[in-house]
mmCIF file with all atom_site columns, C-alpha atoms in Angstrom:
data_model
loop_
_atom_site.group_PDB
_atom_site.id
_atom_site.type_symbol
_atom_site.label_atom_id
_atom_site.label_alt_id
_atom_site.label_comp_id
_atom_site.label_asym_id
_atom_site.label_entity_id
_atom_site.label_seq_id
_atom_site.pdbx_PDB_ins_code
_atom_site.Cartn_x
_atom_site.Cartn_y
_atom_site.Cartn_z
_atom_site.occupancy
_atom_site.B_iso_or_equiv
_atom_site.pdbx_formal_charge
_atom_site.auth_seq_id
_atom_site.auth_comp_id
_atom_site.auth_asym_id
_atom_site.auth_atom_id
_atom_site.pdbx_PDB_model_num
ATOM 1   C CA . GLU W 1 1   ? 0.054   -0.037 -0.155  1.00 96.00 ? 1   GLU W CA 1
ATOM 2   C CA . VAL W 1 2   ? 1.450   3.483  -1.024  1.00 97.00 ? 2   VAL W CA 1
ATOM 3   C CA . GLN W 1 3   ? 1.612   5.720  1.874   1.00 97.00 ? 3   GLN W CA 1
ATOM 4   C CA . LEU W 1 4   ? 2.883   9.209  2.309   1.00 98.00 ? 4   LEU W CA 1
ATOM 5   C CA . VAL W 1 5   ? 3.293   10.531 5.826   1.00 98.00 ? 5   VAL W CA 1
ATOM 6   C CA . GLU W 1 6   ? 4.305   14.175 6.242   1.00 98.00 ? 6   GLU W CA 1
ATOM 7   C CA . SER W 1 7   ? 5.661   15.323 9.991   1.00 98.00 ? 7   SER W CA 1
ATOM 8   C CA . GLY W 1 8   ? 7.702   18.300 11.544  1.00 98.00 ? 8   GLY W CA 1
ATOM 9   C CA . GLY W 1 9   ? 4.755   20.811 11.368  1.00 97.00 ? 9   GLY W CA 1
ATOM 10  C CA . GLY W 1 10  ? 4.277   23.098 14.597  1.00 97.00 ? 10  GLY W CA 1
ATOM 11  C CA . LEU W 1 11  ? 4.330   26.465 15.865  1.00 97.00 ? 11  LEU W CA 1
ATOM 12  C CA . VAL W 1 12  ? 7.084   28.734 15.055  1.00 97.00 ? 12  VAL W CA 1
ATOM 13  C CA . GLN W 1 13  ? 7.658   32.486 15.429  1.00 97.00 ? 13  GLN W CA 1
ATOM 14  C CA . PRO W 1 14  ? 8.143   34.719 12.494  1.00 97.00 ? 14  PRO W CA 1
ATOM 15  C CA . GLY W 1 15  ? 11.453  34.565 11.235  1.00 97.00 ? 15  GLY W CA 1
ATOM 16  C CA . GLY W 1 16  ? 12.046  31.028 12.607  1.00 98.00 ? 16  GLY W CA 1
ATOM 17  C CA . SER W 1 17  ? 12.757  27.879 10.754  1.00 98.00 ? 17  SER W CA 1
ATOM 18  C CA . LEU W 1 18  ? 11.188  24.447 10.393  1.00 98.00 ? 18  LEU W CA 1
ATOM 19  C CA . ARG W 1 19  ? 12.232  21.087 8.541   1.00 98.00 ? 19  ARG W CA 1
ATOM 20  C CA . LEU W 1 20  ? 9.183   19.347 7.152   1.00 98.00 ? 20  LEU W CA 1
ATOM 21  C CA . SER W 1 21  ? 9.533   15.481 6.342   1.00 98.00 ? 21  SER W CA 1
ATOM 22  C CA . CYS W 1 22  ? 7.615   13.309 4.129   1.00 98.00 ? 22  CYS W CA 1
ATOM 23  C CA . ALA W 1 23  ? 8.223   9.443  4.917   1.00 98.00 ? 23  ALA W CA 1
ATOM 24  C CA . ALA W 1 24  ? 7.197   7.011  1.924   1.00 98.00 ? 24  ALA W CA 1
ATOM 25  C CA . SER W 1 25  ? 6.630   3.392  1.602   1.00 98.00 ? 25  SER W CA 1
ATOM 26  C CA . GLY W 1 26  ? 4.854   0.901  -0.484  1.00 98.00 ? 26  GLY W CA 1
ATOM 27  C CA . PHE W 1 27  ? 6.470   1.890  -3.958  1.00 98.00 ? 27  PHE W CA 1
ATOM 28  C CA . THR W 1 28  ? 9.881   2.701  -5.367  1.00 98.00 ? 28  THR W CA 1
ATOM 29  C CA . PHE W 1 29  ? 10.497  6.068  -3.914  1.00 98.00 ? 29  PHE W CA 1
ATOM 30  C CA . SER W 1 30  ? 13.623  6.743  -6.301  1.00 97.00 ? 30  SER W CA 1
ATOM 31  C CA . SER W 1 31  ? 11.450  6.447  -9.620  1.00 97.00 ? 31  SER W CA 1
ATOM 32  C CA . PHE W 1 32  ? 9.096   9.239  -8.821  1.00 97.00 ? 32  PHE W CA 1
ATOM 33  C CA . ALA W 1 33  ? 8.911   13.118 -8.565  1.00 96.00 ? 33  ALA W CA 1
ATOM 34  C CA . PHE W 1 34  ? 7.298   14.913 -5.672  1.00 98.00 ? 34  PHE W CA 1
ATOM 35  C CA . HIS W 1 35  ? 5.822   18.311 -5.010  1.00 98.00 ? 35  HIS W CA 1
ATOM 36  C CA . TRP W 1 36  ? 5.081   20.273 -1.925  1.00 98.00 ? 36  TRP W CA 1
ATOM 37  C CA . VAL W 1 37  ? 1.479   21.897 -1.905  1.00 98.00 ? 37  VAL W CA 1
ATOM 38  C CA . ARG W 1 38  ? 0.007   24.165 0.732   1.00 98.00 ? 38  ARG W CA 1
ATOM 39  C CA . GLN W 1 39  ? -3.271  24.804 1.939   1.00 98.00 ? 39  GLN W CA 1
ATOM 40  C CA . ALA W 1 40  ? -3.842  28.112 4.028   1.00 97.00 ? 40  ALA W CA 1
ATOM 41  C CA . PRO W 1 41  ? -6.536  27.773 6.651   1.00 94.00 ? 41  PRO W CA 1
ATOM 42  C CA . GLY W 1 42  ? -9.902  27.762 4.777   1.00 92.00 ? 42  GLY W CA 1
ATOM 43  C CA . LYS W 1 43  ? -8.343  28.342 1.312   1.00 94.00 ? 43  LYS W CA 1
ATOM 44  C CA . GLY W 1 44  ? -7.139  26.695 -1.529  1.00 95.00 ? 44  GLY W CA 1
ATOM 45  C CA . LEU W 1 45  ? -4.187  24.528 -3.027  1.00 97.00 ? 45  LEU W CA 1
ATOM 46  C CA . GLU W 1 46  ? -1.103  26.240 -3.729  1.00 97.00 ? 46  GLU W CA 1
ATOM 47  C CA . PHE W 1 47  ? 2.120   24.820 -5.244  1.00 96.00 ? 47  PHE W CA 1
ATOM 48  C CA . VAL W 1 48  ? 5.245   25.405 -3.218  1.00 98.00 ? 48  VAL W CA 1
ATOM 49  C CA . SER W 1 49  ? 8.183   23.246 -4.597  1.00 98.00 ? 49  SER W CA 1
ATOM 50  C CA . ALA W 1 50  ? 8.833   20.459 -6.681  1.00 97.00 ? 50  ALA W CA 1
ATOM 51  C CA . ILE W 1 51  ? 11.799  17.668 -7.009  1.00 97.00 ? 51  ILE W CA 1
ATOM 52  C CA . SER W 1 52  ? 12.808  15.373 -9.626  1.00 96.00 ? 52  SER W CA 1
ATOM 53  C CA . SER W 1 53  ? 13.133  11.842 -9.108  1.00 96.00 ? 53  SER W CA 1
ATOM 54  C CA . ASN W 1 54  ? 17.082  11.918 -8.618  1.00 95.00 ? 54  ASN W CA 1
ATOM 55  C CA . GLY W 1 55  ? 16.770  15.346 -6.530  1.00 95.00 ? 55  GLY W CA 1
ATOM 56  C CA . GLY W 1 56  ? 18.840  16.858 -9.744  1.00 96.00 ? 56  GLY W CA 1
ATOM 57  C CA . THR W 1 57  ? 16.156  19.549 -10.395 1.00 96.00 ? 57  THR W CA 1
ATOM 58  C CA . THR W 1 58  ? 13.959  21.670 -8.039  1.00 97.00 ? 58  THR W CA 1
ATOM 59  C CA . TYR W 1 59  ? 11.318  24.405 -8.722  1.00 96.00 ? 59  TYR W CA 1
ATOM 60  C CA . TYR W 1 60  ? 9.960   26.680 -6.093  1.00 97.00 ? 60  TYR W CA 1
ATOM 61  C CA . ALA W 1 61  ? 6.870   29.247 -5.953  1.00 96.00 ? 61  ALA W CA 1
ATOM 62  C CA . ASN W 1 62  ? 7.980   32.870 -6.149  1.00 96.00 ? 62  ASN W CA 1
ATOM 63  C CA . SER W 1 63  ? 6.633   33.300 -2.720  1.00 96.00 ? 63  SER W CA 1
ATOM 64  C CA . VAL W 1 64  ? 9.298   30.845 -0.925  1.00 98.00 ? 64  VAL W CA 1
ATOM 65  C CA . GLU W 1 65  ? 12.225  31.092 -3.640  1.00 97.00 ? 65  GLU W CA 1
ATOM 66  C CA . GLY W 1 66  ? 15.219  31.947 -1.385  1.00 97.00 ? 66  GLY W CA 1
ATOM 67  C CA . ARG W 1 67  ? 13.706  31.071 1.719   1.00 98.00 ? 67  ARG W CA 1
ATOM 68  C CA . PHE W 1 68  ? 12.699  27.230 1.402   1.00 98.00 ? 68  PHE W CA 1
ATOM 69  C CA . THR W 1 69  ? 14.729  24.458 -0.002  1.00 98.00 ? 69  THR W CA 1
ATOM 70  C CA . ILE W 1 70  ? 13.357  21.006 -1.144  1.00 98.00 ? 70  ILE W CA 1
ATOM 71  C CA . SER W 1 71  ? 15.629  17.986 -1.021  1.00 98.00 ? 71  SER W CA 1
ATOM 72  C CA . ARG W 1 72  ? 15.321  14.061 -0.867  1.00 98.00 ? 72  ARG W CA 1
ATOM 73  C CA . ASP W 1 73  ? 17.197  11.095 0.529   1.00 98.00 ? 73  ASP W CA 1
ATOM 74  C CA . ASN W 1 74  ? 16.350  8.060  -1.691  1.00 98.00 ? 74  ASN W CA 1
ATOM 75  C CA . SER W 1 75  ? 18.264  5.714  0.653   1.00 97.00 ? 75  SER W CA 1
ATOM 76  C CA . LYS W 1 76  ? 15.750  6.828  3.315   1.00 98.00 ? 76  LYS W CA 1
ATOM 77  C CA . ASN W 1 77  ? 12.532  6.927  1.220   1.00 98.00 ? 77  ASN W CA 1
ATOM 78  C CA . THR W 1 78  ? 12.000  10.399 2.353   1.00 98.00 ? 78  THR W CA 1
ATOM 79  C CA . LEU W 1 79  ? 11.164  13.857 0.933   1.00 98.00 ? 79  LEU W CA 1
ATOM 80  C CA . TYR W 1 80  ? 11.975  17.083 2.827   1.00 98.00 ? 80  TYR W CA 1
ATOM 81  C CA . LEU W 1 81  ? 11.165  20.715 2.966   1.00 98.00 ? 81  LEU W CA 1
ATOM 82  C CA . GLN W 1 82  ? 13.642  23.096 4.881   1.00 98.00 ? 82  GLN W CA 1
ATOM 83  C CA . MET W 1 83  ? 11.840  26.342 5.569   1.00 98.00 ? 83  MET W CA 1
ATOM 84  C CA . GLY W 1 84  ? 13.323  29.608 6.742   1.00 96.00 ? 84  GLY W CA 1
ATOM 85  C CA . SER W 1 85  ? 12.647  33.161 7.235   1.00 97.00 ? 85  SER W CA 1
ATOM 86  C CA . LEU W 1 86  ? 9.057   32.322 8.068   1.00 98.00 ? 86  LEU W CA 1
ATOM 87  C CA . ARG W 1 87  ? 5.865   34.472 7.487   1.00 98.00 ? 87  ARG W CA 1
ATOM 88  C CA . ALA W 1 88  ? 2.633   34.707 8.785   1.00 97.00 ? 88  ALA W CA 1
ATOM 89  C CA . GLU W 1 89  ? 1.620   34.183 5.084   1.00 97.00 ? 89  GLU W CA 1
ATOM 90  C CA . ASP W 1 90  ? 3.510   30.671 5.333   1.00 98.00 ? 90  ASP W CA 1
ATOM 91  C CA . MET W 1 91  ? 0.831   29.348 7.708   1.00 98.00 ? 91  MET W CA 1
ATOM 92  C CA . ALA W 1 92  ? -0.720  26.593 6.238   1.00 98.00 ? 92  ALA W CA 1
ATOM 93  C CA . VAL W 1 93  ? -1.321  22.757 5.950   1.00 98.00 ? 93  VAL W CA 1
ATOM 94  C CA . TYR W 1 94  ? 1.575   21.373 4.149   1.00 98.00 ? 94  TYR W CA 1
ATOM 95  C CA . TYR W 1 95  ? 1.126   18.333 1.728   1.00 98.00 ? 95  TYR W CA 1
ATOM 96  C CA . CYS W 1 96  ? 3.566   16.170 -0.185  1.00 98.00 ? 96  CYS W CA 1
ATOM 97  C CA . ALA W 1 97  ? 2.302   14.816 -3.365  1.00 98.00 ? 97  ALA W CA 1
ATOM 98  C CA . ARG W 1 98  ? 3.689   11.826 -5.455  1.00 98.00 ? 98  ARG W CA 1
ATOM 99  C CA . LYS W 1 99  ? 3.920   12.830 -9.368  1.00 96.00 ? 99  LYS W CA 1
ATOM 100 C CA . GLN W 1 100 ? 2.545   10.448 -11.974 1.00 96.00 ? 100 GLN W CA 1
ATOM 101 C CA . ARG W 1 101 ? 3.636   11.336 -15.597 1.00 92.00 ? 101 ARG W CA 1
ATOM 102 C CA . LEU W 1 102 ? 1.645   10.348 -18.657 1.00 88.00 ? 102 LEU W CA 1
ATOM 103 C CA . THR W 1 103 ? 3.369   12.011 -21.463 1.00 80.00 ? 103 THR W CA 1
ATOM 104 C CA . GLN W 1 104 ? 5.587   14.992 -21.589 1.00 69.00 ? 104 GLN W CA 1
ATOM 105 C CA . GLY W 1 105 ? 3.907   17.696 -19.713 1.00 74.00 ? 105 GLY W CA 1
ATOM 106 C CA . HIS W 1 106 ? 0.845   15.393 -18.896 1.00 88.00 ? 106 HIS W CA 1
ATOM 107 C CA . TYR W 1 107 ? 0.896   14.627 -15.317 1.00 95.00 ? 107 TYR W CA 1
ATOM 108 C CA . TYR W 1 108 ? -1.207  14.181 -12.001 1.00 97.00 ? 108 TYR W CA 1
ATOM 109 C CA . PHE W 1 109 ? -0.881  13.532 -7.957  1.00 97.00 ? 109 PHE W CA 1
ATOM 110 C CA . ASP W 1 110 ? -1.975  10.175 -7.453  1.00 96.00 ? 110 ASP W CA 1
ATOM 111 C CA . TYR W 1 111 ? -0.898  10.112 -3.963  1.00 97.00 ? 111 TYR W CA 1
ATOM 112 C CA . TRP W 1 112 ? -1.251  12.633 -1.072  1.00 97.00 ? 112 TRP W CA 1
ATOM 113 C CA . GLY W 1 113 ? -0.101  12.708 2.446   1.00 97.00 ? 113 GLY W CA 1
ATOM 114 C CA . GLN W 1 114 ? -2.438  13.956 5.294   1.00 96.00 ? 114 GLN W CA 1
ATOM 115 C CA . GLY W 1 115 ? -0.559  16.991 5.503   1.00 97.00 ? 115 GLY W CA 1
ATOM 116 C CA . THR W 1 116 ? 1.131   18.607 8.318   1.00 98.00 ? 116 THR W CA 1
ATOM 117 C CA . LEU W 1 117 ? 0.159   22.036 9.887   1.00 98.00 ? 117 LEU W CA 1
ATOM 118 C CA . VAL W 1 118 ? 2.657   24.712 10.136  1.00 98.00 ? 118 VAL W CA 1
ATOM 119 C CA . THR W 1 119 ? 1.618   27.832 12.308  1.00 98.00 ? 119 THR W CA 1
ATOM 120 C CA . VAL W 1 120 ? 3.764   30.885 12.313  1.00 97.00 ? 120 VAL W CA 1
ATOM 121 C CA . SER W 1 121 ? 2.664   33.275 15.143  1.00 95.00 ? 121 SER W CA 1
ATOM 122 C CA . SER W 1 122 ? 4.475   35.158 17.851  1.00 93.00 ? 122 SER W CA 1
ATOM 123 C CA . ASP D 2 1   ? 1.005   31.982 -14.508 1.00 89.00 ? 1   ASP D CA 1
ATOM 124 C CA . ILE D 2 2   ? -2.053  30.303 -15.737 1.00 94.00 ? 2   ILE D CA 1
ATOM 125 C CA . GLN D 2 3   ? -5.087  31.462 -13.490 1.00 96.00 ? 3   GLN D CA 1
ATOM 126 C CA . MET D 2 4   ? -7.768  28.784 -13.159 1.00 97.00 ? 4   MET D CA 1
ATOM 127 C CA . THR D 2 5   ? -11.236 30.067 -12.160 1.00 98.00 ? 5   THR D CA 1
ATOM 128 C CA . GLN D 2 6   ? -13.941 27.626 -10.805 1.00 98.00 ? 6   GLN D CA 1
ATOM 129 C CA . SER D 2 7   ? -17.607 28.226 -10.584 1.00 98.00 ? 7   SER D CA 1
ATOM 130 C CA . PRO D 2 8   ? -19.587 28.014 -8.597  1.00 97.00 ? 8   PRO D CA 1
ATOM 131 C CA . SER D 2 9   ? -17.445 28.445 -5.623  1.00 97.00 ? 9   SER D CA 1
ATOM 132 C CA . SER D 2 10  ? -20.353 26.688 -3.547  1.00 97.00 ? 10  SER D CA 1
ATOM 133 C CA . LEU D 2 11  ? -23.503 24.726 -4.352  1.00 96.00 ? 11  LEU D CA 1
ATOM 134 C CA . SER D 2 12  ? -26.015 23.015 -2.389  1.00 96.00 ? 12  SER D CA 1
ATOM 135 C CA . ALA D 2 13  ? -27.428 19.777 -3.691  1.00 96.00 ? 13  ALA D CA 1
ATOM 136 C CA . SER D 2 14  ? -29.373 16.508 -2.641  1.00 95.00 ? 14  SER D CA 1
ATOM 137 C CA . VAL D 2 15  ? -28.389 13.047 -3.049  1.00 95.00 ? 15  VAL D CA 1
ATOM 138 C CA . GLY D 2 16  ? -29.335 11.559 -6.373  1.00 96.00 ? 16  GLY D CA 1
ATOM 139 C CA . ASP D 2 17  ? -28.767 15.030 -8.053  1.00 96.00 ? 17  ASP D CA 1
ATOM 140 C CA . ARG D 2 18  ? -26.820 15.692 -11.071 1.00 97.00 ? 18  ARG D CA 1
ATOM 141 C CA . VAL D 2 19  ? -24.144 18.330 -10.229 1.00 97.00 ? 19  VAL D CA 1
ATOM 142 C CA . THR D 2 20  ? -21.938 20.131 -12.832 1.00 98.00 ? 20  THR D CA 1
ATOM 143 C CA . ILE D 2 21  ? -18.628 22.394 -11.996 1.00 98.00 ? 21  ILE D CA 1
ATOM 144 C CA . THR D 2 22  ? -16.776 24.169 -14.459 1.00 98.00 ? 22  THR D CA 1
ATOM 145 C CA . CYS D 2 23  ? -13.443 25.424 -14.603 1.00 98.00 ? 23  CYS D CA 1
ATOM 146 C CA . ARG D 2 24  ? -12.121 28.079 -16.973 1.00 98.00 ? 24  ARG D CA 1
ATOM 147 C CA . ALA D 2 25  ? -8.223  28.707 -17.692 1.00 98.00 ? 25  ALA D CA 1
ATOM 148 C CA . SER D 2 26  ? -6.804  32.086 -18.629 1.00 97.00 ? 26  SER D CA 1
ATOM 149 C CA . GLN D 2 27  ? -5.312  30.615 -21.540 1.00 97.00 ? 27  GLN D CA 1
ATOM 150 C CA . SER D 2 28  ? -5.512  27.716 -23.700 1.00 97.00 ? 28  SER D CA 1
ATOM 151 C CA . ILE D 2 29  ? -4.340  24.243 -21.624 1.00 96.00 ? 29  ILE D CA 1
ATOM 152 C CA . SER D 2 30  ? -5.155  21.803 -24.139 1.00 94.00 ? 30  SER D CA 1
ATOM 153 C CA . ASN D 2 31  ? -6.256  18.878 -22.070 1.00 94.00 ? 31  ASN D CA 1
ATOM 154 C CA . TYR D 2 32  ? -3.759  19.521 -19.294 1.00 96.00 ? 32  TYR D CA 1
ATOM 155 C CA . LEU D 2 33  ? -6.439  19.527 -16.289 1.00 97.00 ? 33  LEU D CA 1
ATOM 156 C CA . ASN D 2 34  ? -6.768  17.305 -13.558 1.00 98.00 ? 34  ASN D CA 1
ATOM 157 C CA . TRP D 2 35  ? -9.799  16.946 -10.919 1.00 98.00 ? 35  TRP D CA 1
ATOM 158 C CA . TYR D 2 36  ? -9.333  16.311 -7.142  1.00 98.00 ? 36  TYR D CA 1
ATOM 159 C CA . GLN D 2 37  ? -11.906 15.702 -4.334  1.00 98.00 ? 37  GLN D CA 1
ATOM 160 C CA . GLN D 2 38  ? -10.888 17.058 -0.726  1.00 98.00 ? 38  GLN D CA 1
ATOM 161 C CA . LYS D 2 39  ? -12.522 15.936 2.261   1.00 96.00 ? 39  LYS D CA 1
ATOM 162 C CA . PRO D 2 40  ? -12.229 18.041 5.437   1.00 93.00 ? 40  PRO D CA 1
ATOM 163 C CA . GLY D 2 41  ? -8.873  17.023 7.265   1.00 92.00 ? 41  GLY D CA 1
ATOM 164 C CA . LYS D 2 42  ? -7.703  14.905 4.229   1.00 95.00 ? 42  LYS D CA 1
ATOM 165 C CA . GLY D 2 43  ? -5.319  15.227 1.504   1.00 96.00 ? 43  GLY D CA 1
ATOM 166 C CA . PRO D 2 44  ? -6.911  15.537 -1.867  1.00 97.00 ? 44  PRO D CA 1
ATOM 167 C CA . LYS D 2 45  ? -7.881  12.536 -3.801  1.00 97.00 ? 45  LYS D CA 1
ATOM 168 C CA . LEU D 2 46  ? -7.351  12.197 -7.601  1.00 98.00 ? 46  LEU D CA 1
ATOM 169 C CA . LEU D 2 47  ? -10.486 12.006 -9.704  1.00 98.00 ? 47  LEU D CA 1
ATOM 170 C CA . ILE D 2 48  ? -9.888  12.890 -13.282 1.00 98.00 ? 48  ILE D CA 1
ATOM 171 C CA . TYR D 2 49  ? -6.769  13.124 -15.041 1.00 96.00 ? 49  TYR D CA 1
ATOM 172 C CA . ALA D 2 50  ? -6.329  14.347 -18.779 1.00 95.00 ? 50  ALA D CA 1
ATOM 173 C CA . ALA D 2 51  ? -9.592  16.238 -18.666 1.00 96.00 ? 51  ALA D CA 1
ATOM 174 C CA . SER D 2 52  ? -11.491 13.095 -19.321 1.00 97.00 ? 52  SER D CA 1
ATOM 175 C CA . SER D 2 53  ? -9.882  9.992  -18.030 1.00 96.00 ? 53  SER D CA 1
ATOM 176 C CA . LEU D 2 54  ? -11.374 8.447  -14.689 1.00 97.00 ? 54  LEU D CA 1
ATOM 177 C CA . GLN D 2 55  ? -8.605  7.494  -12.412 1.00 96.00 ? 55  GLN D CA 1
ATOM 178 C CA . SER D 2 56  ? -8.652  3.836  -11.144 1.00 95.00 ? 56  SER D CA 1
ATOM 179 C CA . GLU D 2 57  ? -11.270 2.969  -8.687  1.00 96.00 ? 57  GLU D CA 1
ATOM 180 C CA . VAL D 2 58  ? -13.038 6.123  -8.842  1.00 97.00 ? 58  VAL D CA 1
ATOM 181 C CA . PRO D 2 59  ? -16.835 5.651  -9.388  1.00 97.00 ? 59  PRO D CA 1
ATOM 182 C CA . SER D 2 60  ? -18.097 5.942  -12.560 1.00 97.00 ? 60  SER D CA 1
ATOM 183 C CA . ARG D 2 61  ? -20.731 8.472  -11.690 1.00 98.00 ? 61  ARG D CA 1
ATOM 184 C CA . PHE D 2 62  ? -17.580 11.165 -11.749 1.00 98.00 ? 62  PHE D CA 1
ATOM 185 C CA . SER D 2 63  ? -16.896 12.200 -15.530 1.00 98.00 ? 63  SER D CA 1
ATOM 186 C CA . GLY D 2 64  ? -14.936 15.200 -17.031 1.00 98.00 ? 64  GLY D CA 1
ATOM 187 C CA . SER D 2 65  ? -14.974 16.926 -20.264 1.00 98.00 ? 65  SER D CA 1
ATOM 188 C CA . GLY D 2 66  ? -13.601 19.860 -22.274 1.00 98.00 ? 66  GLY D CA 1
ATOM 189 C CA . SER D 2 67  ? -10.360 21.481 -23.935 1.00 97.00 ? 67  SER D CA 1
ATOM 190 C CA . GLY D 2 68  ? -8.696  24.589 -24.532 1.00 97.00 ? 68  GLY D CA 1
ATOM 191 C CA . THR D 2 69  ? -9.984  26.659 -21.737 1.00 98.00 ? 69  THR D CA 1
ATOM 192 C CA . ASP D 2 70  ? -13.301 25.447 -20.457 1.00 98.00 ? 70  ASP D CA 1
ATOM 193 C CA . PHE D 2 71  ? -13.512 22.158 -18.589 1.00 98.00 ? 71  PHE D CA 1
ATOM 194 C CA . THR D 2 72  ? -16.505 20.710 -16.579 1.00 98.00 ? 72  THR D CA 1
ATOM 195 C CA . LEU D 2 73  ? -16.825 18.113 -13.683 1.00 98.00 ? 73  LEU D CA 1
ATOM 196 C CA . ILE D 2 74  ? -20.257 16.228 -13.469 1.00 98.00 ? 74  ILE D CA 1
ATOM 197 C CA . ILE D 2 75  ? -21.316 13.954 -10.951 1.00 97.00 ? 75  ILE D CA 1
ATOM 198 C CA . SER D 2 76  ? -24.328 12.117 -12.332 1.00 96.00 ? 76  SER D CA 1
ATOM 199 C CA . SER D 2 77  ? -26.091 10.924 -9.286  1.00 95.00 ? 77  SER D CA 1
ATOM 200 C CA . LEU D 2 78  ? -24.831 12.418 -6.143  1.00 96.00 ? 78  LEU D CA 1
ATOM 201 C CA . GLN D 2 79  ? -23.821 9.995  -3.306  1.00 96.00 ? 79  GLN D CA 1
ATOM 202 C CA . PRO D 2 80  ? -23.831 10.970 0.377   1.00 94.00 ? 80  PRO D CA 1
ATOM 203 C CA . GLU D 2 81  ? -20.026 10.371 0.406   1.00 95.00 ? 81  GLU D CA 1
ATOM 204 C CA . ASP D 2 82  ? -19.429 13.003 -2.495  1.00 96.00 ? 82  ASP D CA 1
ATOM 205 C CA . PHE D 2 83  ? -19.982 16.008 -0.417  1.00 93.00 ? 83  PHE D CA 1
ATOM 206 C CA . ALA D 2 84  ? -16.625 17.644 -0.496  1.00 97.00 ? 84  ALA D CA 1
ATOM 207 C CA . THR D 2 85  ? -14.471 20.286 -2.043  1.00 98.00 ? 85  THR D CA 1
ATOM 208 C CA . TYR D 2 86  ? -13.644 19.664 -5.647  1.00 98.00 ? 86  TYR D CA 1
ATOM 209 C CA . TYR D 2 87  ? -10.249 21.402 -7.292  1.00 98.00 ? 87  TYR D CA 1
ATOM 210 C CA . CYS D 2 88  ? -9.158  21.729 -10.813 1.00 98.00 ? 88  CYS D CA 1
ATOM 211 C CA . GLN D 2 89  ? -5.403  21.818 -11.757 1.00 98.00 ? 89  GLN D CA 1
ATOM 212 C CA . GLN D 2 90  ? -3.644  22.640 -14.748 1.00 97.00 ? 90  GLN D CA 1
ATOM 213 C CA . THR D 2 91  ? -0.483  21.197 -15.683 1.00 95.00 ? 91  THR D CA 1
ATOM 214 C CA . TYR D 2 92  ? -0.059  22.579 -19.164 1.00 93.00 ? 92  TYR D CA 1
ATOM 215 C CA . SER D 2 93  ? 2.278   25.614 -17.806 1.00 86.00 ? 93  SER D CA 1
ATOM 216 C CA . SER D 2 94  ? 4.265   24.548 -14.949 1.00 83.00 ? 94  SER D CA 1
ATOM 217 C CA . PRO D 2 95  ? 5.744   24.913 -12.880 1.00 85.00 ? 95  PRO D CA 1
ATOM 218 C CA . PRO D 2 96  ? 3.782   26.068 -11.121 1.00 89.00 ? 96  PRO D CA 1
ATOM 219 C CA . ASP D 2 97  ? 1.026   24.028 -11.801 1.00 90.00 ? 97  ASP D CA 1
ATOM 220 C CA . THR D 2 98  ? -2.138  25.907 -10.592 1.00 96.00 ? 98  THR D CA 1
ATOM 221 C CA . PHE D 2 99  ? -5.633  25.006 -8.765  1.00 97.00 ? 99  PHE D CA 1
ATOM 222 C CA . GLY D 2 100 ? -8.502  26.478 -9.127  1.00 97.00 ? 100 GLY D CA 1
ATOM 223 C CA . GLN D 2 101 ? -10.074 28.306 -5.969  1.00 97.00 ? 101 GLN D CA 1
ATOM 224 C CA . GLY D 2 102 ? -12.402 25.290 -5.238  1.00 97.00 ? 102 GLY D CA 1
ATOM 225 C CA . THR D 2 103 ? -15.905 24.251 -5.280  1.00 98.00 ? 103 THR D CA 1
ATOM 226 C CA . ARG D 2 104 ? -17.605 23.456 -1.987  1.00 97.00 ? 104 ARG D CA 1
ATOM 227 C CA . LEU D 2 105 ? -20.649 20.890 -2.609  1.00 97.00 ? 105 LEU D CA 1
ATOM 228 C CA . GLU D 2 106 ? -22.778 20.878 0.370   1.00 95.00 ? 106 GLU D CA 1
ATOM 229 C CA . ILE D 2 107 ? -26.228 18.970 1.073   1.00 88.00 ? 107 ILE D CA 1
ATOM 230 C CA . LYS D 2 108 ? -29.336 20.755 0.723   1.00 86.00 ? 108 LYS D CA 1
#
């Protein structure tokens, strides 16, 4: 059974840092790219960051560029999001999502974690 | 970035009703469009990919159509477990892939 389990969320002060993890099981982790997607309270879904299957290519939303770093450890089947200089507007539930490719450009997220809540407040 | 606009933002319906949710892209995205269902406290669940392909194990009462800028998600006969929020997502121009603002489907 495919499982994605996020952890690492919590309460952090503005300007602080946090590292999120997404532990994967039930499939060959190193064969898939992943995204982090966030959802502010009562709001919709927003792309945060993406990483290729070997970790060699990464992407970031403009709003987090320079503050967040996505990485992965294929030996540990784990995806990470290092978050720094946190702001009130970063407060959200953060989901990891597995990217399933169809053809060039066509893809979808076939598995999502349950999410981990990041609260930014003094 | 490509903007995705869903309508309505919310709707009330009864079990057995036929429901239509629309999603419009700010530019043509061919059929690079996915639909997800999200229930409170859960991660989204994929329903439809490439505009009209039904994800495995998703009930056949869900269907998708459209191409270019206009897309539709139809639930042919609402079931109690279908009350949730629905999101469209474009992957034509990514990153970033972008989502619609969501359509909240409530029980009438």
